mmCIF file of C-alpha atoms in Angstrom:
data_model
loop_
_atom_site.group_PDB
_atom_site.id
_atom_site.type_symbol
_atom_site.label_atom_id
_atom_site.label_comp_id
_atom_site.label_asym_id
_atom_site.label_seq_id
_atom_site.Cartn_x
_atom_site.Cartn_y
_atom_site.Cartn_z
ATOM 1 C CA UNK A 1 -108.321 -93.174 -77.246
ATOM 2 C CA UNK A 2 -111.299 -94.712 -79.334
ATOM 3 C CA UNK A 3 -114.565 -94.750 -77.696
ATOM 4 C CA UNK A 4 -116.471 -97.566 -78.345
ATOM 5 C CA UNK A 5 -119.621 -97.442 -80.680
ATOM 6 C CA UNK A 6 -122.301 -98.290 -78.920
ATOM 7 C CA UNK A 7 -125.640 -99.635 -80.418
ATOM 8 C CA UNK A 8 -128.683 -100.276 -77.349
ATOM 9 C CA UNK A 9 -131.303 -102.803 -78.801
ATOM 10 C CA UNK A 10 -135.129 -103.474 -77.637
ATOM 11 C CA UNK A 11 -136.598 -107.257 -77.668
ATOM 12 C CA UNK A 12 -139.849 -105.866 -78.435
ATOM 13 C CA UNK A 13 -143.422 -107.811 -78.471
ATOM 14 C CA UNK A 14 -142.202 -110.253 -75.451
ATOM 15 C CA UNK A 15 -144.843 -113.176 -76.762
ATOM 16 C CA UNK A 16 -143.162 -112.913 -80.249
ATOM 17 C CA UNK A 17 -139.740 -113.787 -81.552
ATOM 18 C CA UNK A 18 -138.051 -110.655 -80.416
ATOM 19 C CA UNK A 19 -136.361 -112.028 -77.818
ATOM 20 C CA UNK A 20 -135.359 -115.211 -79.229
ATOM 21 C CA UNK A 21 -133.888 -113.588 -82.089
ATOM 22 C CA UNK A 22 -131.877 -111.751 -79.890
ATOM 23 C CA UNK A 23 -130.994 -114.349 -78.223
ATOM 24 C CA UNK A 24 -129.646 -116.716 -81.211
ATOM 25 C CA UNK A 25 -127.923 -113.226 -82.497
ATOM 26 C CA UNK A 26 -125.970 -113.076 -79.054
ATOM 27 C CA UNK A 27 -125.982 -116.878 -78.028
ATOM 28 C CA UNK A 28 -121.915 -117.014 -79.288
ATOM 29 C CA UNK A 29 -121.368 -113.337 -77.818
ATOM 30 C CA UNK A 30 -120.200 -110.367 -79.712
ATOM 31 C CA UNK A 31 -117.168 -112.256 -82.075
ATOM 32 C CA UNK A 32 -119.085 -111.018 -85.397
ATOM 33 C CA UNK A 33 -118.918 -107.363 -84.952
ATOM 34 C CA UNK A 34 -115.476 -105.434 -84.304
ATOM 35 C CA UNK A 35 -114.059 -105.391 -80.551
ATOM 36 C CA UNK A 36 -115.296 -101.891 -80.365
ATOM 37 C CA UNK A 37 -118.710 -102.036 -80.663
ATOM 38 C CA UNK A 38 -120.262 -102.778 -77.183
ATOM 39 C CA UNK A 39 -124.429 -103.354 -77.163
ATOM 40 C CA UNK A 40 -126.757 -102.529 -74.572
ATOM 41 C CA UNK A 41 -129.880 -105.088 -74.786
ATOM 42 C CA UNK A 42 -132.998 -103.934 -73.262
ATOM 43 C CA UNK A 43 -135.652 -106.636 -71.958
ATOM 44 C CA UNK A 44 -136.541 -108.810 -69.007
ATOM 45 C CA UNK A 45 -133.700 -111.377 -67.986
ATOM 46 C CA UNK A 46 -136.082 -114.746 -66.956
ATOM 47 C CA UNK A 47 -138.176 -114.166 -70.547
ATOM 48 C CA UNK A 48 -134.362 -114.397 -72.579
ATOM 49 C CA UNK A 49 -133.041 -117.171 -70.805
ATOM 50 C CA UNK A 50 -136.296 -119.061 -71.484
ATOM 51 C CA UNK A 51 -136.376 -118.081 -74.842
ATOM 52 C CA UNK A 52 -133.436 -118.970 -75.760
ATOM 53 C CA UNK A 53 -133.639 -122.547 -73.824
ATOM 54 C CA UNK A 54 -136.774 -122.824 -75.741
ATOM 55 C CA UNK A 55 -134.817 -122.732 -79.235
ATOM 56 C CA UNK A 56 -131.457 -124.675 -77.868
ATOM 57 C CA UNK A 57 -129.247 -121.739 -77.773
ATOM 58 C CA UNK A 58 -126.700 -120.954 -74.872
ATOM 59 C CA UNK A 59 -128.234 -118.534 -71.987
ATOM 60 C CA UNK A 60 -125.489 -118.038 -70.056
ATOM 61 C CA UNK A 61 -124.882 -114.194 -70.883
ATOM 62 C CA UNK A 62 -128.135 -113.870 -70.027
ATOM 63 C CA UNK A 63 -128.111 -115.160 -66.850
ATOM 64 C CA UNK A 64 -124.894 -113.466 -65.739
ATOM 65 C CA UNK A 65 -126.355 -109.896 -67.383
ATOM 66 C CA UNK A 66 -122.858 -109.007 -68.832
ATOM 67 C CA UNK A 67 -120.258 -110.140 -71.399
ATOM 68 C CA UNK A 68 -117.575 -109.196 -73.637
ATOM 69 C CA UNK A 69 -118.837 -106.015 -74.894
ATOM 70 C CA UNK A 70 -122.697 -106.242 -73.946
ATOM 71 C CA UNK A 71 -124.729 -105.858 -71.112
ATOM 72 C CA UNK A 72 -128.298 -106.825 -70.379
ATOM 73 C CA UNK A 73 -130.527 -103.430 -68.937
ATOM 74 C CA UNK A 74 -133.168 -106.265 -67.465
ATOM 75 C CA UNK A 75 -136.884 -104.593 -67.851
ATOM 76 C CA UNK A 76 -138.974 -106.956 -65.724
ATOM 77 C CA UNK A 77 -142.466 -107.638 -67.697
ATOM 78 C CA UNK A 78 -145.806 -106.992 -66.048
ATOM 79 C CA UNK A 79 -146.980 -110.569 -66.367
ATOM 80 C CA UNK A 80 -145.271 -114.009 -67.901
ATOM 81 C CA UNK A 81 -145.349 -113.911 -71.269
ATOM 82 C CA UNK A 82 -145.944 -117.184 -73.149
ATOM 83 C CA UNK A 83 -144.463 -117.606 -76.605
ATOM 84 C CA UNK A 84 -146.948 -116.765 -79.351
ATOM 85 C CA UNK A 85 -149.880 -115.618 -77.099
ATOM 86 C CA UNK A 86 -150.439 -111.784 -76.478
ATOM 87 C CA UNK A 87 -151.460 -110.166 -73.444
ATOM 88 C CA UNK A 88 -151.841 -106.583 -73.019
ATOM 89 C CA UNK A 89 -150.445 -106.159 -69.445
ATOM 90 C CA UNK A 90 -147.584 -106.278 -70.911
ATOM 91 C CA UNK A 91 -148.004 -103.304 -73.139
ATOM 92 C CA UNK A 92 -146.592 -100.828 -70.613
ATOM 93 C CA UNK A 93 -143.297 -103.255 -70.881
ATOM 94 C CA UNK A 94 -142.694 -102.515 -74.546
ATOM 95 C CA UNK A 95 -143.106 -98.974 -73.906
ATOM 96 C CA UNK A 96 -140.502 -98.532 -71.150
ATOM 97 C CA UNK A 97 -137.645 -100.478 -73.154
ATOM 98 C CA UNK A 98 -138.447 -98.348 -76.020
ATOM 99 C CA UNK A 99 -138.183 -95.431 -74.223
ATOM 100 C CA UNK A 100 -135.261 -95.879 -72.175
ATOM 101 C CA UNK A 101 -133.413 -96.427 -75.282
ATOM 102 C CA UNK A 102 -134.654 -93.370 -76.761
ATOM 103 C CA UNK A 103 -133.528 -91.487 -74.063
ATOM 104 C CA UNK A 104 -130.179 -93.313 -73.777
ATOM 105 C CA UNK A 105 -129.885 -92.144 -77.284
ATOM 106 C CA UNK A 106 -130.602 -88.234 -77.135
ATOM 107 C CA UNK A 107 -128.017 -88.454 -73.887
ATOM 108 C CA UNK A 108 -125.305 -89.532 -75.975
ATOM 109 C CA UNK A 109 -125.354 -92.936 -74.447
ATOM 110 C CA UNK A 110 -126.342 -94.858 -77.405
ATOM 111 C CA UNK A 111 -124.903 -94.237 -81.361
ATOM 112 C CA UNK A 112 -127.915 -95.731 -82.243
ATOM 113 C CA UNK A 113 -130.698 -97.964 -81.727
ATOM 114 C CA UNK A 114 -132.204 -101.017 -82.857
ATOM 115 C CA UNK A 115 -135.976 -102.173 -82.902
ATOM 116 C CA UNK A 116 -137.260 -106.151 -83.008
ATOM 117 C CA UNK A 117 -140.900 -106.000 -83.996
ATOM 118 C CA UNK A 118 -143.638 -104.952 -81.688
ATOM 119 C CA UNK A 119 -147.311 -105.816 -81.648
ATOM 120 C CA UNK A 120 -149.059 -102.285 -81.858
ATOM 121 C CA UNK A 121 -152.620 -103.741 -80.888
ATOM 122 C CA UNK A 122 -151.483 -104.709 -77.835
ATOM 123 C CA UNK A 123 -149.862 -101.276 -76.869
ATOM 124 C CA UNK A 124 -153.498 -99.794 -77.926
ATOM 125 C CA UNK A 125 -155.107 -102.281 -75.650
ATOM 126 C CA UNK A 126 -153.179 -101.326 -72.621
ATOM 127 C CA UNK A 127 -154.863 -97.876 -73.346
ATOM 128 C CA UNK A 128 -151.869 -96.081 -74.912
ATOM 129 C CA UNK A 129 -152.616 -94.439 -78.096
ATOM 130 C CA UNK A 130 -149.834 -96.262 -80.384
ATOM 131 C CA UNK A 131 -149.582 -96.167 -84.010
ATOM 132 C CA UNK A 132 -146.056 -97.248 -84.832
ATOM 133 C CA UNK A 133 -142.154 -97.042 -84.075
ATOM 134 C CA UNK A 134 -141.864 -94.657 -87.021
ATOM 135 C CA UNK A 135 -144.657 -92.358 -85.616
ATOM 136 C CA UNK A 136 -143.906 -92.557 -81.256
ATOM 137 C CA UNK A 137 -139.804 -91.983 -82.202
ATOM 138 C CA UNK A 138 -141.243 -88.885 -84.281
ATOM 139 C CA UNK A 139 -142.856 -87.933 -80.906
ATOM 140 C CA UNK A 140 -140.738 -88.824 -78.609
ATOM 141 C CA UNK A 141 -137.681 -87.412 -80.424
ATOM 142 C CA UNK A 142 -139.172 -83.967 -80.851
ATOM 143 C CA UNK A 143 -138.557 -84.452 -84.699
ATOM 144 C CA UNK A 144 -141.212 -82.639 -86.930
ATOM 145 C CA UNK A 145 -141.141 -85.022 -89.865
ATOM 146 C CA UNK A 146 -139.542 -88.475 -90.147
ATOM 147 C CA UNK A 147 -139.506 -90.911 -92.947
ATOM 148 C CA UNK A 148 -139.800 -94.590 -92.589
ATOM 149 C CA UNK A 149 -137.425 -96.527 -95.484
ATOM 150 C CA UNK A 150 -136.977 -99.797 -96.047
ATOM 151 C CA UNK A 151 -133.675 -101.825 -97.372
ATOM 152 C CA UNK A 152 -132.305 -104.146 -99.113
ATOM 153 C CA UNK A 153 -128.873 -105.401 -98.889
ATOM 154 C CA UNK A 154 -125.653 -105.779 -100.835
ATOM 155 C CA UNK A 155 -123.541 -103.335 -102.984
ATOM 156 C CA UNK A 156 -126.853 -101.645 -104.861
ATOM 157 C CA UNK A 157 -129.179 -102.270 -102.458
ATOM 158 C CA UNK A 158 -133.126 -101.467 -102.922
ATOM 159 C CA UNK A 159 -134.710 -98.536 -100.923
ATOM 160 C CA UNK A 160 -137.946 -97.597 -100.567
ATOM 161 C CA UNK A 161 -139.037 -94.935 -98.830
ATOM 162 C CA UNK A 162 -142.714 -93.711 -97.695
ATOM 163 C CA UNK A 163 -144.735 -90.557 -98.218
ATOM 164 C CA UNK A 164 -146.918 -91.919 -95.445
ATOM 165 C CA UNK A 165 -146.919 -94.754 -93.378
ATOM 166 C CA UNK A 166 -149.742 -96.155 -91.102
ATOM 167 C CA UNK A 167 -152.867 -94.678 -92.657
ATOM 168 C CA UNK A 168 -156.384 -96.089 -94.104
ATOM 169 C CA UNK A 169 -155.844 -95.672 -97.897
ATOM 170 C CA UNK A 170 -159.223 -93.229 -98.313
ATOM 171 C CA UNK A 171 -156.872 -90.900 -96.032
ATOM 172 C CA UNK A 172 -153.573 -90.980 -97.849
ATOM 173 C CA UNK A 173 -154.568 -88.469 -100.944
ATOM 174 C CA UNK A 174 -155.603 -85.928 -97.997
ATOM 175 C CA UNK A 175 -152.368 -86.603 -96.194
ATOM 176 C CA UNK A 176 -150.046 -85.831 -99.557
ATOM 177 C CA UNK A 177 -149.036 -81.760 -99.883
ATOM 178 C CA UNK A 178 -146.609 -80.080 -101.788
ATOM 179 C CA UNK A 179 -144.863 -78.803 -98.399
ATOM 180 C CA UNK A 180 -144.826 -82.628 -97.184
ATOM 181 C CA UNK A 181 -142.879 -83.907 -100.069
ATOM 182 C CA UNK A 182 -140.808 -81.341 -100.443
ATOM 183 C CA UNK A 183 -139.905 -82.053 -96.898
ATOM 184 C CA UNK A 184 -140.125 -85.884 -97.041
ATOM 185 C CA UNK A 185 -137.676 -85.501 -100.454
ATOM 186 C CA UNK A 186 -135.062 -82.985 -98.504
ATOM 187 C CA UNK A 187 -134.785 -85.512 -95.463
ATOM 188 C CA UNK A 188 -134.324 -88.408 -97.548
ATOM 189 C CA UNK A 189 -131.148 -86.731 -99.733
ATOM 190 C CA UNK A 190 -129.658 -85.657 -96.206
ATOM 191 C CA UNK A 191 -129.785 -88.841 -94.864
ATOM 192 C CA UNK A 192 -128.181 -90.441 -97.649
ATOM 193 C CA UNK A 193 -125.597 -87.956 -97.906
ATOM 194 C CA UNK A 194 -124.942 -87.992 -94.071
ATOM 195 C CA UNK A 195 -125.565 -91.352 -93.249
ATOM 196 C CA UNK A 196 -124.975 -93.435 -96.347
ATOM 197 C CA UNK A 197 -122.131 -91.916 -97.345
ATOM 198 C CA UNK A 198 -124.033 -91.262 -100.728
ATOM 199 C CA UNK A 199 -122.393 -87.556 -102.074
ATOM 200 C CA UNK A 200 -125.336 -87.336 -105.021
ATOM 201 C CA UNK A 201 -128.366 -89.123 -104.318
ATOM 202 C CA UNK A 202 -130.668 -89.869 -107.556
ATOM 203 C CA UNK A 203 -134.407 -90.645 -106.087
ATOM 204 C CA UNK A 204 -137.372 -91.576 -107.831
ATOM 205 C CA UNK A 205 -140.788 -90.660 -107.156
ATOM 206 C CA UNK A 206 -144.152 -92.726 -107.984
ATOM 207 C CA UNK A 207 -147.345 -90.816 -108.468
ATOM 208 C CA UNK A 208 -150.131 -91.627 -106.412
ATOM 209 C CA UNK A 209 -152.753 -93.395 -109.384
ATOM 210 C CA UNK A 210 -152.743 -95.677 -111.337
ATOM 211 C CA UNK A 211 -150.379 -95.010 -114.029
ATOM 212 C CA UNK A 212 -149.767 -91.891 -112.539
ATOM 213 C CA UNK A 213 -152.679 -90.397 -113.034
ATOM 214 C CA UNK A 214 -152.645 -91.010 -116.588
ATOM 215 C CA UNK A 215 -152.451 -86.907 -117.754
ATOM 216 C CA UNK A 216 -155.613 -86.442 -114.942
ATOM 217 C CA UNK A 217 -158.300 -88.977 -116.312
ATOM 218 C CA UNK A 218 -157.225 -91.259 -113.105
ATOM 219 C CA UNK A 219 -156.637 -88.574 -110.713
ATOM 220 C CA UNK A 220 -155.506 -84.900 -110.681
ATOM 221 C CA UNK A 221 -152.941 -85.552 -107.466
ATOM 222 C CA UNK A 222 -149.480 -85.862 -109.571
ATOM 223 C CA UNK A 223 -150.454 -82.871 -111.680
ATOM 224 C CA UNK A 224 -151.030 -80.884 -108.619
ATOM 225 C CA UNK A 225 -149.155 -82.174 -105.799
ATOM 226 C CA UNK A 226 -146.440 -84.518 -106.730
ATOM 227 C CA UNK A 227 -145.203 -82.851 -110.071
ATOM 228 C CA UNK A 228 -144.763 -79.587 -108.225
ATOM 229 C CA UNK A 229 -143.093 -81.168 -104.818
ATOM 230 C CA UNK A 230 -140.616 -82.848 -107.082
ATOM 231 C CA UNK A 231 -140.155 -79.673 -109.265
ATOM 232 C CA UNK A 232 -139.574 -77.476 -106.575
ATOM 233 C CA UNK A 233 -137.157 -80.240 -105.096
ATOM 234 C CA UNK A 234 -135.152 -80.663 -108.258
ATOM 235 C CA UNK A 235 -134.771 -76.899 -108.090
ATOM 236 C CA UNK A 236 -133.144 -76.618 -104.960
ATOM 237 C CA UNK A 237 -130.353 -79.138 -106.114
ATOM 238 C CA UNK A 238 -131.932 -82.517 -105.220
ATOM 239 C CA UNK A 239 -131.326 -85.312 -107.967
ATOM 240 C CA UNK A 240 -135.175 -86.606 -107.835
ATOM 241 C CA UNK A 241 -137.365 -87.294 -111.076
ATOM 242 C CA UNK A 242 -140.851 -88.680 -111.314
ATOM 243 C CA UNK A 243 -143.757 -89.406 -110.572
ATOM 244 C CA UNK A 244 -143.765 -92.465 -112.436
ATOM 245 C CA UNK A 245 -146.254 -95.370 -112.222
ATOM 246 C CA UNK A 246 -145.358 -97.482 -109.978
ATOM 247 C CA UNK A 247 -146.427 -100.444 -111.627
ATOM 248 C CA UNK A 248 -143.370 -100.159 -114.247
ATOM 249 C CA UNK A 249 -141.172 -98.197 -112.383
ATOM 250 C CA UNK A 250 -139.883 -101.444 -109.606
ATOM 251 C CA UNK A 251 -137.541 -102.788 -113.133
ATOM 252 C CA UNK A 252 -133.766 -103.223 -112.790
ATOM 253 C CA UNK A 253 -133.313 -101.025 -115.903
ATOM 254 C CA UNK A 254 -135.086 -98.100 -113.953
ATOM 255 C CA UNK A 255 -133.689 -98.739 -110.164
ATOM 256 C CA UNK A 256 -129.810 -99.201 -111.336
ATOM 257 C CA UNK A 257 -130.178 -95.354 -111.591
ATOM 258 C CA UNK A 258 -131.094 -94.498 -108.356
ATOM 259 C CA UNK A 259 -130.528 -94.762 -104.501
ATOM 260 C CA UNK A 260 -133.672 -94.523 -103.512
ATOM 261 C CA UNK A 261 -137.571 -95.045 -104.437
ATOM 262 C CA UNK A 262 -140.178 -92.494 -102.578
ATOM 263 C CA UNK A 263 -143.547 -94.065 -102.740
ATOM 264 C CA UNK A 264 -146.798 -92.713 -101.785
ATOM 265 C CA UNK A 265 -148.389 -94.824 -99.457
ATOM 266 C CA UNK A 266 -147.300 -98.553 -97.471
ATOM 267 C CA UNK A 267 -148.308 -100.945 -99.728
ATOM 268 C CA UNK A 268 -147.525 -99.225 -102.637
ATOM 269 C CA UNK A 269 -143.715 -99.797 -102.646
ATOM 270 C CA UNK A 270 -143.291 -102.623 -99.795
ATOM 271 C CA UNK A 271 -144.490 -105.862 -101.294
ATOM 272 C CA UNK A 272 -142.166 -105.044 -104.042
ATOM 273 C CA UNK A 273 -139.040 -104.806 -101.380
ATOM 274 C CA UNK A 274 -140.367 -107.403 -99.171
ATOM 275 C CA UNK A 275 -140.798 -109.719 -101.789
ATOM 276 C CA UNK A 276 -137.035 -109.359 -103.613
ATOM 277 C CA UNK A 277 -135.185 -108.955 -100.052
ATOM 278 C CA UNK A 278 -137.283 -110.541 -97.212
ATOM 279 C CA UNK A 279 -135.974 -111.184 -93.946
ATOM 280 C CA UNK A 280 -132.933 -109.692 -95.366
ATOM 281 C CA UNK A 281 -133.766 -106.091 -95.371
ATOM 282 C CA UNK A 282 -134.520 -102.926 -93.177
ATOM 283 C CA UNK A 283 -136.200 -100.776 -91.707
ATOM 284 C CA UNK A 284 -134.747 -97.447 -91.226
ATOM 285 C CA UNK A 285 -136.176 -93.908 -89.565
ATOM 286 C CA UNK A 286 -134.693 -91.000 -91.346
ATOM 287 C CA UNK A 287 -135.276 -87.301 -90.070
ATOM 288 C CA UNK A 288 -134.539 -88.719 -86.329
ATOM 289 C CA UNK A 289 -131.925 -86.530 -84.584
ATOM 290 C CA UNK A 290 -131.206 -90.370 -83.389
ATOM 291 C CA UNK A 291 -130.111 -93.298 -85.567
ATOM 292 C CA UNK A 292 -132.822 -96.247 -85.410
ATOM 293 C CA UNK A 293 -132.852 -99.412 -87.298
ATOM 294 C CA UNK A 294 -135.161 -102.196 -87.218
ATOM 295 C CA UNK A 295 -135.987 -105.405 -88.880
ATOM 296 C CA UNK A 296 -138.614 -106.070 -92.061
ATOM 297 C CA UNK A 297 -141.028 -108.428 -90.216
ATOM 298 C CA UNK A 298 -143.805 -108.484 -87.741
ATOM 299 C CA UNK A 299 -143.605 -110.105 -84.441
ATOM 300 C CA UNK A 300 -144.543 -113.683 -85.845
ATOM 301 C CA UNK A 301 -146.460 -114.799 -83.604
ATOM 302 C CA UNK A 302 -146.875 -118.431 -85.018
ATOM 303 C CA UNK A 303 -143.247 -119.197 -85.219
ATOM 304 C CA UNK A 304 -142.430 -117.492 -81.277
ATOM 305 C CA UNK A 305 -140.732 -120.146 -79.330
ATOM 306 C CA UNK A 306 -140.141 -122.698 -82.276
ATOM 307 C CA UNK A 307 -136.588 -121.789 -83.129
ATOM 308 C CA UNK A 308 -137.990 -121.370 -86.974
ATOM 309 C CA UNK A 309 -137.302 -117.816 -86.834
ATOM 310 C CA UNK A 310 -134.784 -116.392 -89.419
ATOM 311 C CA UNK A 311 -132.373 -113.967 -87.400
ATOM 312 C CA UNK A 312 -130.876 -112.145 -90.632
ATOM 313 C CA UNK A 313 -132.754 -109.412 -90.776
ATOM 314 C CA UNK A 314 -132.242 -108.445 -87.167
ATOM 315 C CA UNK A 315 -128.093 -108.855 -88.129
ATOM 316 C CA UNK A 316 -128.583 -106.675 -91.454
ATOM 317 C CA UNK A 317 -130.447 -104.163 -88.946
ATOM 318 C CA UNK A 318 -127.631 -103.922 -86.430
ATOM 319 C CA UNK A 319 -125.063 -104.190 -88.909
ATOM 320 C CA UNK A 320 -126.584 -100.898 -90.548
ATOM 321 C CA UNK A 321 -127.116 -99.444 -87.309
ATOM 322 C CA UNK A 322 -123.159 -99.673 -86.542
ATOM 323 C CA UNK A 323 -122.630 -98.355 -90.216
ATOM 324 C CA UNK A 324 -124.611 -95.181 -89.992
ATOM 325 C CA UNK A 325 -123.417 -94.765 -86.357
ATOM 326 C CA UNK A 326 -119.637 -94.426 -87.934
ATOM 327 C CA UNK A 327 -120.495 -92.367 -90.849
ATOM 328 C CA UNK A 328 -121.953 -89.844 -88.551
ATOM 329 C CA UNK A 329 -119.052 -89.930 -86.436
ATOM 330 C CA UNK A 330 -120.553 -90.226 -82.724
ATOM 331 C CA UNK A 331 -118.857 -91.394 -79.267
ATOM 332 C CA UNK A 332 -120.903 -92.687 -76.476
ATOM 333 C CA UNK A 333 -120.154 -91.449 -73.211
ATOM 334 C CA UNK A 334 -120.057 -94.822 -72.093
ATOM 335 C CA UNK A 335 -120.813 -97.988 -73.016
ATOM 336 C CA UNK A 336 -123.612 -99.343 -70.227
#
């Protein structure tokens, strides 16, 4: 007997579209994804029937908590929440959805899960040290590195992975080592192997200045950090060239040779992604010992409770979720 996959998702920021995007993803029940894929959807039950009155979409599984292969885990929130304006009583409430999931996960409940966007100054103002999904799953998961990547879609799609994440950009040359990206490059080529399906990942590297460091007259950090990492990664049978500058290095003629871009800070590789494949990419963990997905926006405050929202990347999210939960072969122990 099959066991069904099972994929547990987290509304996120409750005053942003989250919730409604979950709800206009759900409104005509499960009939998009295969009959045995069941979803476990984590927030409180009064804020997604409200929501997803608010944008004209049907509540009713909602209201009844249960339907054809999903179930609602209802999180009450501290405090109302009003569409589009933040209050940080109810930063405790993000927490606990995030972390039940996270623990449904490591028990084998839950193949994976999936992320909508959360409002990290909030969490900080409820006076819990938060920096990011990518950085509290690292913690939370016991996992000693983890990589955040974004997506693209299709049949070649763009990735773009980071050598740091959520840092001031005077601290990312301290935060690069040879170690790091040696690590950072060996965790990318097993994900793609293991979860992508990929046998012989080719991934590019960008150097850190501009035009990567042009021979050490713009900086000395690819001659003695990034060359080496990549070097000593090639060596041990990883199919990863670079650094390149990464003003030249986002053309078609370069990417159509490669899975996968590692950048060396956010903003150095994102705006490129974001602005090709918006609201239809990723983002994706790797180095979890869980699989986690989540969508390419922010919590959007401005468009929560209009109905404006676009709900693809939140499909592309679970959609990749369910993917990399097959490819890594796991069976829930149940499905609630």
């Amino acid at each position: 007997m099959t066991i069904p996959i099972s994929i547990a998702i987290t509304t996120g920021e409750p005053a942003g579209i989250g919730p409604e995007l979950t709800a206009e993803v759900f409104a005509c029940g499960t009939s998009r994804w295969h009959h045995e894929i069941c979803f476990t959807v984590f927030g409180d039950r009064r804020l997604l029937i409200e929501r997803a009155e608010q944008i004209g979409v049907d509540s009713t599984i909602w209201s009844t908590g249960v339907g054809r292969n999903i179930v609602l885990r209802d999180v009450p929130l501290s405090v109302p929440s009003v569409a589009g304006v933040l209050d940080a009583a109810n930063g405790r409430y993000v927490l606990t959805m995030l972390d039940a999931a996270i623990d449904g996960a490591l028990d084998g409940m839950f193949h994976a899960i999936v992320t909508a966007p959360l409002q990290k100054s909030i969490i900080n103002d409820a006076g819990m040290l938060f920096t990011g999904h990518t950085e509290y799953l690292a913690q939370r998961t016991g996992a000693s590195r983890v990589v955040m990547m974004l997506s693209g879609t299709g049949k070649q799609p763009l990735r773009v992975a980071l050598a740091t994440t959520h840092l001031s950009l005077r601290d990312v040359p301290d935060a690069l080592s040879i170690d790091g990206l040696v690590d950072t490059l060996a965790i990318i080529d097993r994900d793609l192997r293991t979860r992508f399906c990929i046998a012989s990942p080719r991934i590019l590297v960008t150097g850190l200045n501009p035009h990567a460091g042009e021979n050490g007259y713009l900086g000395r950090e690819e001659i003695e950090v990034i060359t080496p990492a990549v070097q000593r990664s090639y060596a041990s049978g990883i199919q990863v060239r670079g650094p390149y500058p990464a003003d030249t290095l986002f053309h078609p003629r370069y990417l159509r040779d490669a899975e996968c871009v590692l950048v060396m800070y956010h903003d150095q590789g994102l705006p490129v992604l974001k602005f090709s494949t918006f609201g239809k990419s990723i983002n994706i963990t790797l180095g979890l010992p869980i699989v986690r997905t989540s969508v390419d926006h922010g919590t959007a405050l401005d468009l929560a409770g209009t109905g404006r929202a676009d709900c693809g990347s939140l499909i592309a999210a679970i959609e990749a979720a369910i993917s990399m939960a097959f490819a890594i072969g796991g069976h829930a122990s149940h499905c609630t």
